[in-house]
Amino acid sequence: MTRFRSHLFVCINRREEGNPKGCCASKESEAIAKALKIAAYDRGLKGTVRVNKAGCLDACAFGPAAVVYPQGVWYRGITLDDVDEIVERTLIQGEIIERLVMQAPPSGAPPGTPAPPPTDPAGAS
Amino acid sequence: MTRFRSHLFVCINRREEGNPKGCCASKESEAIAKALKIAAYDRGLKGTVRVNKAGCLDACAFGPAAVVYPQGVWYRGITLDDVDEIVERTLIQGEIIERLVMQAPPSGAPPGTPAPPPTDPAGAS
């Protein structure tokens, strides 16, 4: 059962000051997540698109980080100035904003690894 | 760029006591999220599968709620007893656990609405 056309998760993980990993929350990610929620709501997207806060997305060096599903598009270094464009181009138009795309994952699959085929989504409805 | 074969988000939203909507956190969702993280780690899934805490997934009446992407499978009423099975069957084997599937969305697309085609995931890598 698919509920949302696009489901955006924004990392709001906060680490203690001085942690060498850094964290998204120290780079305004909470304000960015809030602004994205408001912008999506203002565009009438409630019910078709959802913006959520998330715990650590394991992309600390690239923060503020976000991921859009089911497309699986990862964004890095987003700022408050990017909010309206993310809502308009990615959440509404389905476009990828190339300058925000996370190029190298800090862990996990190497860049460019193709996504596996979905697990029979029809079976979930 | 797809980083994780399966990315599970567990709602840990907490509302004030007495709120008619209820919340997932009042139904052990924080402990469930933690147990899922540990179980996935213990199965050696670090880097290929990720378990994240999330804010309100807009499924309060169905909590504890979770969603697995990119498959877009929604689970409801999960308990600590379901943790090992979710990791083994869904995150490792890619199976859907039918008894946990959320049948009716509280908002958004009606049940059975097919997922839209992905937005050129290759372009994101």
CSV table of N, CA, C and O in Angstrom, one decimal, chain A:
chain,number,residue,atom,x,y,z
A,1,MET,N,0.8,-1.2,0.0
A,1,MET,CA,0.0,0.0,0.0
A,1,MET,C,0.9,1.2,0.0
A,1,MET,O,1.6,1.5,1.0
A,2,THR,N,0.8,2.0,-1.1
A,2,THR,CA,1.6,3.2,-1.1
A,2,THR,C,0.7,4.4,-0.7
A,2,THR,O,-0.4,4.5,-1.2
A,3,ARG,N,1.2,5.1,0.2
A,3,ARG,CA,0.4,6.2,0.8
A,3,ARG,C,0.8,7.6,0.2
A,3,ARG,O,-0.1,8.4,0.1
A,4,PHE,N,2.0,7.8,-0.1
A,4,PHE,CA,2.5,9.1,-0.5
A,4,PHE,C,3.2,9.0,-1.8
A,4,PHE,O,4.1,8.1,-2.0
A,5,ARG,N,3.0,9.9,-2.7
A,5,ARG,CA,3.7,10.0,-4.0
A,5,ARG,C,5.1,10.3,-3.7
A,5,ARG,O,6.0,9.7,-4.4
A,6,SER,N,5.4,11.1,-2.8
A,6,SER,CA,6.8,11.4,-2.4
A,6,SER,C,6.9,11.5,-0.9
A,6,SER,O,6.0,12.2,-0.3
A,7,HIS,N,7.8,10.9,-0.3
A,7,HIS,CA,8.0,10.9,1.2
A,7,HIS,C,9.4,11.3,1.5
A,7,HIS,O,10.4,10.6,1.2
A,8,LEU,N,9.5,12.5,2.0
A,8,LEU,CA,10.9,13.1,2.2
A,8,LEU,C,11.2,13.0,3.7
A,8,LEU,O,10.4,13.4,4.6
A,9,PHE,N,12.4,12.5,3.9
A,9,PHE,CA,12.9,12.4,5.3
A,9,PHE,C,14.1,13.3,5.5
A,9,PHE,O,15.1,13.2,4.7
A,10,VAL,N,14.1,14.2,6.5
A,10,VAL,CA,15.2,15.1,6.7
A,10,VAL,C,15.9,14.7,8.0
A,10,VAL,O,15.2,14.6,9.1
A,11,CYS,N,17.2,14.5,8.0
A,11,CYS,CA,17.9,14.1,9.2
A,11,CYS,C,17.9,15.3,10.2
A,11,CYS,O,18.3,16.4,9.8
A,12,ILE,N,17.5,15.1,11.4
A,12,ILE,CA,17.6,16.1,12.5
A,12,ILE,C,18.5,15.6,13.6
A,12,ILE,O,18.3,16.1,14.8
A,13,ASN,N,19.3,14.6,13.3
A,13,ASN,CA,20.1,14.1,14.4
A,13,ASN,C,21.1,15.1,15.0
A,13,ASN,O,21.7,15.9,14.3
A,14,ARG,N,21.2,15.1,16.3
A,14,ARG,CA,22.1,16.1,17.0
A,14,ARG,C,23.1,15.3,17.8
A,14,ARG,O,22.8,14.4,18.6
A,15,ARG,N,24.4,15.6,17.6
A,15,ARG,CA,25.5,15.1,18.4
A,15,ARG,C,26.0,16.1,19.3
A,15,ARG,O,25.8,17.3,19.1
A,16,GLU,N,26.7,15.7,20.3
A,16,GLU,CA,27.3,16.6,21.3
A,16,GLU,C,28.3,17.5,20.5
A,16,GLU,O,29.0,17.1,19.6
A,17,GLU,N,28.4,18.8,21.0
A,17,GLU,CA,29.4,19.7,20.3
A,17,GLU,C,30.8,19.1,20.4
A,17,GLU,O,31.2,18.6,21.4
A,18,GLY,N,31.5,19.3,19.3
A,18,GLY,CA,32.9,18.8,19.3
A,18,GLY,C,33.0,17.4,18.7
A,18,GLY,O,34.1,17.0,18.5
A,19,ASN,N,31.9,16.7,18.5
A,19,ASN,CA,32.0,15.4,18.0
A,19,ASN,C,32.5,15.5,16.5
A,19,ASN,O,32.0,16.3,15.7
A,20,PRO,N,33.6,14.7,16.2
A,20,PRO,CA,34.2,14.9,14.9
A,20,PRO,C,33.3,14.6,13.7
A,20,PRO,O,33.5,15.0,12.6
A,21,LYS,N,32.3,13.8,14.0
A,21,LYS,CA,31.3,13.4,12.9
A,21,LYS,C,30.5,14.6,12.5
A,21,LYS,O,29.9,14.7,11.4
A,22,GLY,N,30.3,15.6,13.4
A,22,GLY,CA,29.4,16.6,13.2
A,22,GLY,C,27.9,16.1,13.2
A,22,GLY,O,27.7,14.9,13.5
A,23,CYS,N,27.0,16.9,12.9
A,23,CYS,CA,25.6,16.4,12.8
A,23,CYS,C,24.8,17.4,12.0
A,23,CYS,O,25.1,18.6,11.8
A,24,CYS,N,23.7,16.9,11.4
A,24,CYS,CA,22.8,17.8,10.6
A,24,CYS,C,22.1,18.8,11.4
A,24,CYS,O,21.9,20.0,11.0
A,25,ALA,N,21.8,18.5,12.7
A,25,ALA,CA,21.1,19.5,13.5
A,25,ALA,C,21.9,20.8,13.8
A,25,ALA,O,21.3,21.8,13.9
A,26,SER,N,23.2,20.6,13.8
A,26,SER,CA,24.1,21.8,14.0
A,26,SER,C,24.1,22.7,12.7
A,26,SER,O,24.7,23.8,12.8
A,27,LYS,N,23.5,22.2,11.6
A,27,LYS,CA,23.5,23.0,10.4
A,27,LYS,C,22.1,23.3,10.0
A,27,LYS,O,21.7,23.2,8.8
A,28,GLU,N,21.3,23.6,11.0
A,28,GLU,CA,19.9,24.1,10.7
A,28,GLU,C,18.9,23.1,10.2
A,28,GLU,O,17.9,23.5,9.6
A,29,SER,N,19.2,21.8,10.3
A,29,SER,CA,18.3,20.9,9.7
A,29,SER,C,16.9,20.9,10.3
A,29,SER,O,15.9,20.6,9.6
A,30,GLU,N,16.8,21.2,11.6
A,30,GLU,CA,15.5,21.2,12.2
A,30,GLU,C,14.7,22.3,11.6
A,30,GLU,O,13.5,22.2,11.3
A,31,ALA,N,15.3,23.5,11.4
A,31,ALA,CA,14.6,24.6,10.8
A,31,ALA,C,14.2,24.3,9.3
A,31,ALA,O,13.1,24.6,8.8
A,32,ILE,N,15.1,23.6,8.6
A,32,ILE,CA,14.9,23.2,7.2
A,32,ILE,C,13.7,22.2,7.1
A,32,ILE,O,12.9,22.4,6.3
A,33,ALA,N,13.7,21.2,8.0
A,33,ALA,CA,12.6,20.3,8.0
A,33,ALA,C,11.3,21.0,8.3
A,33,ALA,O,10.3,20.7,7.6
A,34,LYS,N,11.3,21.9,9.2
A,34,LYS,CA,10.0,22.6,9.5
A,34,LYS,C,9.6,23.5,8.3
A,34,LYS,O,8.4,23.5,7.9
A,35,ALA,N,10.5,24.1,7.7
A,35,ALA,CA,10.2,25.0,6.5
A,35,ALA,C,9.7,24.1,5.3
A,35,ALA,O,8.8,24.5,4.6
A,36,LEU,N,10.3,22.9,5.2
A,36,LEU,CA,9.8,22.0,4.1
A,36,LEU,C,8.4,21.6,4.4
A,36,LEU,O,7.5,21.5,3.5
A,37,LYS,N,8.1,21.3,5.7
A,37,LYS,CA,6.7,20.8,6.0
A,37,LYS,C,5.7,22.0,5.7
A,37,LYS,O,4.7,21.7,5.1
A,38,ILE,N,6.1,23.2,6.1
A,38,ILE,CA,5.2,24.3,5.9
A,38,ILE,C,5.0,24.6,4.4
A,38,ILE,O,3.9,24.8,4.0
A,39,ALA,N,6.1,24.5,3.7
A,39,ALA,CA,6.0,24.8,2.2
A,39,ALA,C,5.2,23.8,1.5
A,39,ALA,O,4.4,24.1,0.6
A,40,ALA,N,5.3,22.5,1.9
A,40,ALA,CA,4.5,21.4,1.3
A,40,ALA,C,3.0,21.6,1.7
A,40,ALA,O,2.1,21.5,0.8
A,41,TYR,N,2.8,22.0,2.9
A,41,TYR,CA,1.4,22.2,3.3
A,41,TYR,C,0.8,23.4,2.6
A,41,TYR,O,-0.4,23.3,2.1
A,42,ASP,N,1.6,24.5,2.4
A,42,ASP,CA,1.1,25.7,1.7
A,42,ASP,C,0.8,25.4,0.3
A,42,ASP,O,0.0,26.1,-0.3
A,43,ARG,N,1.5,24.4,-0.3
A,43,ARG,CA,1.2,24.0,-1.7
A,43,ARG,C,0.1,23.0,-1.8
A,43,ARG,O,-0.1,22.5,-2.9
A,44,GLY,N,-0.6,22.7,-0.7
A,44,GLY,CA,-1.7,21.8,-0.8
A,44,GLY,C,-1.3,20.4,-1.0
A,44,GLY,O,-2.1,19.6,-1.5
A,45,LEU,N,-0.2,20.0,-0.5
A,45,LEU,CA,0.3,18.6,-0.8
A,45,LEU,C,-0.1,17.6,0.3
A,45,LEU,O,0.3,16.5,0.3
A,46,LYS,N,-0.8,18.1,1.4
A,46,LYS,CA,-1.1,17.2,2.5
A,46,LYS,C,-1.9,16.0,1.9
A,46,LYS,O,-2.8,16.1,1.2
A,47,GLY,N,-1.4,14.8,2.3
A,47,GLY,CA,-2.1,13.6,1.9
A,47,GLY,C,-1.4,12.9,0.7
A,47,GLY,O,-1.6,11.7,0.5
A,48,THR,N,-0.7,13.7,-0.1
A,48,THR,CA,-0.1,13.1,-1.3
A,48,THR,C,1.4,13.1,-1.2
A,48,THR,O,2.1,12.3,-1.7
A,49,VAL,N,1.9,14.1,-0.4
A,49,VAL,CA,3.4,14.2,-0.2
A,49,VAL,C,3.6,14.4,1.3
A,49,VAL,O,2.7,15.0,2.0
A,50,ARG,N,4.6,13.8,1.9
A,50,ARG,CA,4.8,14.0,3.3
A,50,ARG,C,6.3,14.3,3.6
A,50,ARG,O,7.2,13.7,2.9
A,51,VAL,N,6.5,15.2,4.5
A,51,VAL,CA,7.8,15.6,5.0
A,51,VAL,C,8.0,15.1,6.4
A,51,VAL,O,7.1,15.4,7.2
A,52,ASN,N,9.0,14.4,6.7
A,52,ASN,CA,9.2,13.8,8.0
A,52,ASN,C,10.6,14.2,8.5
A,52,ASN,O,11.6,14.2,7.8
A,53,LYS,N,10.7,14.4,9.8
A,53,LYS,CA,12.0,14.4,10.5
A,53,LYS,C,12.4,13.0,10.6
A,53,LYS,O,11.6,12.0,10.8
A,54,ALA,N,13.8,12.8,10.6
A,54,ALA,CA,14.3,11.4,10.8
A,54,ALA,C,15.5,11.5,11.7
A,54,ALA,O,16.2,12.5,11.8
A,55,GLY,N,15.8,10.3,12.3
A,55,GLY,CA,17.1,10.2,13.0
A,55,GLY,C,18.3,10.1,12.0
A,55,GLY,O,18.1,10.4,10.8
A,56,CYS,N,19.4,9.8,12.5
A,56,CYS,CA,20.7,9.9,11.7
A,56,CYS,C,20.5,9.0,10.5
A,56,CYS,O,20.3,7.8,10.5
A,57,LEU,N,20.7,9.7,9.3
A,57,LEU,CA,20.7,9.0,8.0
A,57,LEU,C,22.0,8.5,7.6
A,57,LEU,O,22.2,8.0,6.4
A,58,ASP,N,23.0,8.5,8.5
A,58,ASP,CA,24.4,7.9,8.2
A,58,ASP,C,25.0,8.7,7.1
A,58,ASP,O,25.7,8.1,6.2
A,59,ALA,N,24.8,10.0,7.1
A,59,ALA,CA,25.5,10.8,6.0
A,59,ALA,C,26.0,12.1,6.7
A,59,ALA,O,25.9,13.2,6.1
A,60,CYS,N,26.5,12.0,7.9
A,60,CYS,CA,26.9,13.1,8.7
A,60,CYS,C,27.8,14.1,8.0
A,60,CYS,O,27.6,15.3,8.2
A,61,ALA,N,28.7,13.6,7.3
A,61,ALA,CA,29.7,14.5,6.6
A,61,ALA,C,29.0,15.3,5.5
A,61,ALA,O,29.6,16.3,5.0
A,62,PHE,N,27.8,14.9,5.1
A,62,PHE,CA,27.2,15.5,4.0
A,62,PHE,C,26.0,16.4,4.4
A,62,PHE,O,25.2,16.9,3.5
A,63,GLY,N,25.8,16.6,5.6
A,63,GLY,CA,24.6,17.2,6.1
A,63,GLY,C,24.5,18.7,5.8
A,63,GLY,O,25.5,19.3,5.5
A,64,PRO,N,23.3,19.2,5.9
A,64,PRO,CA,22.0,18.6,6.2
A,64,PRO,C,21.6,17.6,5.1
A,64,PRO,O,21.6,18.0,3.9
A,65,ALA,N,21.3,16.4,5.5
A,65,ALA,CA,21.0,15.4,4.5
A,65,ALA,C,19.5,15.0,4.5
A,65,ALA,O,18.8,15.2,5.5
A,66,ALA,N,19.0,14.6,3.3
A,66,ALA,CA,17.6,14.2,3.2
A,66,ALA,C,17.5,13.1,2.1
A,66,ALA,O,18.4,13.0,1.3
A,67,VAL,N,16.4,12.3,2.2
A,67,VAL,CA,16.2,11.3,1.2
A,67,VAL,C,14.7,11.4,0.8
A,67,VAL,O,13.8,11.6,1.6
A,68,VAL,N,14.4,11.2,-0.5
A,68,VAL,CA,13.1,11.2,-1.0
A,68,VAL,C,12.8,9.8,-1.5
A,68,VAL,O,13.5,9.2,-2.4
A,69,TYR,N,11.7,9.2,-0.9
A,69,TYR,CA,11.3,7.9,-1.4
A,69,TYR,C,9.9,8.0,-2.0
A,69,TYR,O,9.2,8.9,-1.7
A,70,PRO,N,9.5,7.0,-2.8
A,70,PRO,CA,10.2,5.8,-3.2
A,70,PRO,C,11.3,6.0,-4.2
A,70,PRO,O,11.9,5.0,-4.7
A,71,GLN,N,11.5,7.2,-4.7
A,71,GLN,CA,12.5,7.5,-5.7
A,71,GLN,C,13.9,7.1,-5.3
A,71,GLN,O,14.8,6.8,-6.1
A,72,GLY,N,14.2,7.3,-4.0
A,72,GLY,CA,15.5,7.0,-3.5
A,72,GLY,C,16.6,8.0,-3.9
A,72,GLY,O,17.7,7.7,-4.1
A,73,VAL,N,16.1,9.2,-3.9
A,73,VAL,CA,17.0,10.4,-4.2
A,73,VAL,C,17.6,10.9,-2.9
A,73,VAL,O,16.8,11.3,-2.1
A,74,TRP,N,18.9,11.0,-2.9
A,74,TRP,CA,19.5,11.6,-1.7
A,74,TRP,C,20.1,13.0,-1.9
A,74,TRP,O,20.8,13.2,-2.9
A,75,TYR,N,19.8,13.9,-1.0
A,75,TYR,CA,20.3,15.3,-1.1
A,75,TYR,C,21.2,15.6,0.0
A,75,TYR,O,21.1,15.0,1.1
A,76,ARG,N,22.2,16.4,-0.2
A,76,ARG,CA,23.2,16.8,0.8
A,76,ARG,C,23.3,18.3,0.8
A,76,ARG,O,23.0,19.0,-0.1
A,77,GLY,N,23.8,18.8,2.0
A,77,GLY,CA,24.1,20.2,2.1
A,77,GLY,C,22.9,21.1,1.8
A,77,GLY,O,23.1,22.2,1.3
A,78,ILE,N,21.7,20.7,2.1
A,78,ILE,CA,20.5,21.6,1.8
A,78,ILE,C,20.5,22.7,2.8
A,78,ILE,O,20.9,22.6,3.9
A,79,THR,N,19.9,23.8,2.3
A,79,THR,CA,19.8,25.0,3.1
A,79,THR,C,18.4,25.5,3.1
A,79,THR,O,17.5,25.1,2.3
A,80,LEU,N,18.1,26.5,3.9
A,80,LEU,CA,16.7,27.1,3.9
A,80,LEU,C,16.4,27.7,2.5
A,80,LEU,O,15.3,27.7,2.1
A,81,ASP,N,17.5,28.1,1.8
A,81,ASP,CA,17.2,28.7,0.5
A,81,ASP,C,16.8,27.7,-0.5
A,81,ASP,O,16.3,28.0,-1.6
A,82,ASP,N,17.0,26.4,-0.2
A,82,ASP,CA,16.6,25.3,-1.2
A,82,ASP,C,15.2,24.8,-1.0
A,82,ASP,O,14.7,24.0,-1.8
A,83,VAL,N,14.6,25.2,0.1
A,83,VAL,CA,13.3,24.6,0.5
A,83,VAL,C,12.2,24.7,-0.6
A,83,VAL,O,11.6,23.7,-1.0
A,84,ASP,N,12.0,25.9,-1.1
A,84,ASP,CA,10.9,26.1,-2.1
A,84,ASP,C,11.2,25.3,-3.4
A,84,ASP,O,10.3,24.7,-4.0
A,85,GLU,N,12.5,25.3,-3.8
A,85,GLU,CA,12.8,24.6,-5.0
A,85,GLU,C,12.7,23.0,-4.8
A,85,GLU,O,12.2,22.4,-5.7
A,86,ILE,N,13.0,22.5,-3.6
A,86,ILE,CA,12.8,21.1,-3.4
A,86,ILE,C,11.3,20.7,-3.4
A,86,ILE,O,11.0,19.7,-4.0
A,87,VAL,N,10.5,21.6,-2.8
A,87,VAL,CA,9.1,21.3,-2.9
A,87,VAL,C,8.5,21.4,-4.3
A,87,VAL,O,7.8,20.5,-4.8
A,88,GLU,N,8.9,22.4,-5.0
A,88,GLU,CA,8.4,22.7,-6.3
A,88,GLU,C,8.9,21.6,-7.3
A,88,GLU,O,8.1,21.0,-8.0
A,89,ARG,N,10.2,21.5,-7.4
A,89,ARG,CA,10.8,20.7,-8.5
A,89,ARG,C,10.8,19.2,-8.1
A,89,ARG,O,10.4,18.4,-8.9
A,90,THR,N,11.1,18.8,-6.9
A,90,THR,CA,11.3,17.4,-6.6
A,90,THR,C,9.9,16.8,-6.1
A,90,THR,O,9.5,15.8,-6.6
A,91,LEU,N,9.3,17.5,-5.1
A,91,LEU,CA,8.1,16.9,-4.6
A,91,LEU,C,6.9,17.0,-5.5
A,91,LEU,O,6.0,16.1,-5.5
A,92,ILE,N,6.8,18.1,-6.2
A,92,ILE,CA,5.7,18.3,-7.1
A,92,ILE,C,6.0,17.8,-8.5
A,92,ILE,O,5.2,17.0,-9.1
A,93,GLN,N,7.1,18.3,-9.1
A,93,GLN,CA,7.4,17.9,-10.5
A,93,GLN,C,8.1,16.6,-10.6
A,93,GLN,O,8.2,16.0,-11.8
A,94,GLY,N,8.7,16.1,-9.5
A,94,GLY,CA,9.4,14.8,-9.6
A,94,GLY,C,10.8,14.9,-10.2
A,94,GLY,O,11.4,13.9,-10.7
A,95,GLU,N,11.3,16.1,-10.3
A,95,GLU,CA,12.6,16.3,-10.8
A,95,GLU,C,13.7,16.1,-9.8
A,95,GLU,O,13.5,16.3,-8.6
A,96,ILE,N,14.9,15.8,-10.2
A,96,ILE,CA,16.1,15.7,-9.4
A,96,ILE,C,16.8,17.0,-9.5
A,96,ILE,O,17.1,17.5,-10.6
A,97,ILE,N,17.2,17.6,-8.4
A,97,ILE,CA,18.0,18.9,-8.4
A,97,ILE,C,19.5,18.4,-8.3
A,97,ILE,O,20.0,18.1,-7.2
A,98,GLU,N,20.1,18.5,-9.4
A,98,GLU,CA,21.4,17.9,-9.5
A,98,GLU,C,22.5,18.4,-8.6
A,98,GLU,O,23.3,17.7,-8.0
A,99,ARG,N,22.4,19.7,-8.3
A,99,ARG,CA,23.4,20.3,-7.5
A,99,ARG,C,23.3,19.8,-6.0
A,99,ARG,O,24.3,20.0,-5.2
A,100,LEU,N,22.2,19.3,-5.6
A,100,LEU,CA,22.0,18.9,-4.3
A,100,LEU,C,22.2,17.4,-4.1
A,100,LEU,O,22.2,16.9,-3.0
A,101,VAL,N,22.4,16.7,-5.2
A,101,VAL,CA,22.5,15.2,-5.1
A,101,VAL,C,23.8,14.8,-4.4
A,101,VAL,O,24.9,15.3,-4.6
A,102,MET,N,23.6,13.9,-3.4
A,102,MET,CA,24.7,13.3,-2.7
A,102,MET,C,25.5,12.4,-3.6
A,102,MET,O,25.0,11.4,-4.1
A,103,GLN,N,26.8,12.7,-3.8
A,103,GLN,CA,27.5,11.9,-4.8
A,103,GLN,C,28.2,10.7,-4.3
A,103,GLN,O,28.4,9.7,-5.0
A,104,ALA,N,28.6,10.7,-3.1
A,104,ALA,CA,29.3,9.6,-2.5
A,104,ALA,C,28.8,9.2,-1.1
A,104,ALA,O,28.8,10.1,-0.2
A,105,PRO,N,28.3,8.0,-1.0
A,105,PRO,CA,27.8,7.6,0.3
A,105,PRO,C,28.9,7.4,1.3
A,105,PRO,O,30.0,6.9,0.9
A,106,PRO,N,28.7,7.8,2.5
A,106,PRO,CA,29.8,7.6,3.5
A,106,PRO,C,29.9,6.1,3.9
A,106,PRO,O,30.9,5.7,4.5
A,107,SER,N,28.9,5.3,3.6
A,107,SER,CA,29.0,3.9,3.9
A,107,SER,C,28.0,3.2,3.1
A,107,SER,O,27.2,3.8,2.4
A,108,GLY,N,27.9,1.9,3.1
A,108,GLY,CA,26.9,1.2,2.4
A,108,GLY,C,27.3,1.0,1.0
A,108,GLY,O,28.5,0.9,0.6
A,109,ALA,N,26.3,0.9,0.1
A,109,ALA,CA,26.5,0.6,-1.3
A,109,ALA,C,27.4,1.7,-2.0
A,109,ALA,O,27.3,2.8,-1.6
A,110,PRO,N,28.3,1.3,-2.9
A,110,PRO,CA,29.1,2.2,-3.6
A,110,PRO,C,28.2,3.1,-4.5
A,110,PRO,O,27.1,2.7,-4.9
A,111,PRO,N,28.7,4.3,-4.8
A,111,PRO,CA,27.9,5.2,-5.7
A,111,PRO,C,27.5,4.5,-7.0
A,111,PRO,O,28.4,3.7,-7.6
A,112,GLY,N,26.3,4.7,-7.4
A,112,GLY,CA,25.9,4.1,-8.7
A,112,GLY,C,25.4,2.7,-8.6
A,112,GLY,O,24.9,2.1,-9.6
A,113,THR,N,25.4,2.1,-7.4
A,113,THR,CA,24.8,0.8,-7.3
A,113,THR,C,23.3,0.9,-7.6
A,113,THR,O,22.6,1.6,-7.0
A,114,PRO,N,22.9,0.1,-8.6
A,114,PRO,CA,21.5,0.1,-9.0
A,114,PRO,C,20.6,-0.4,-7.8
A,114,PRO,O,21.0,-1.2,-7.1
A,115,ALA,N,19.4,0.2,-7.8
A,115,ALA,CA,18.5,-0.3,-6.8
A,115,ALA,C,18.0,-1.7,-7.1
A,115,ALA,O,17.9,-2.0,-8.3
A,116,PRO,N,17.7,-2.5,-6.1
A,116,PRO,CA,17.2,-3.9,-6.4
A,116,PRO,C,15.8,-3.7,-6.9
A,116,PRO,O,15.1,-2.7,-6.6
A,117,PRO,N,15.2,-4.7,-7.6
A,117,PRO,CA,13.8,-4.6,-8.0
A,117,PRO,C,13.0,-4.6,-6.7
A,117,PRO,O,13.3,-5.2,-5.7
A,118,PRO,N,11.9,-3.8,-6.8
A,118,PRO,CA,11.0,-3.7,-5.6
A,118,PRO,C,10.4,-5.1,-5.3
A,118,PRO,O,10.2,-5.9,-6.1
A,119,THR,N,10.1,-5.2,-4.0
A,119,THR,CA,9.5,-6.5,-3.5
A,119,THR,C,8.0,-6.4,-3.7
A,119,THR,O,7.3,-6.0,-2.9
A,120,ASP,N,7.6,-6.9,-4.9
A,120,ASP,CA,6.2,-7.0,-5.2
A,120,ASP,C,5.3,-6.0,-4.5
A,120,ASP,O,4.5,-6.4,-3.6
A,121,PRO,N,5.4,-4.7,-4.8
A,121,PRO,CA,4.6,-3.7,-4.1
A,121,PRO,C,3.1,-4.0,-4.2
A,121,PRO,O,2.3,-3.6,-3.3
A,122,ALA,N,2.7,-4.6,-5.2
A,122,ALA,CA,1.2,-4.9,-5.4
A,122,ALA,C,0.8,-5.8,-4.2
A,122,ALA,O,-0.4,-5.7,-3.8
A,123,GLY,N,1.7,-6.6,-3.7
A,123,GLY,CA,1.3,-7.6,-2.7
A,123,GLY,C,1.0,-6.9,-1.4
A,123,GLY,O,0.4,-7.5,-0.5
A,124,ALA,N,1.4,-5.6,-1.3
A,124,ALA,CA,1.2,-4.9,0.0
A,124,ALA,C,-0.1,-4.1,0.0
A,124,ALA,O,-0.4,-3.6,1.1
A,125,SER,N,-0.8,-4.1,-1.0
A,125,SER,CA,-2.0,-3.2,-1.0
A,125,SER,C,-3.2,-4.0,-0.5
A,125,SER,O,-3.1,-5.2,-0.3
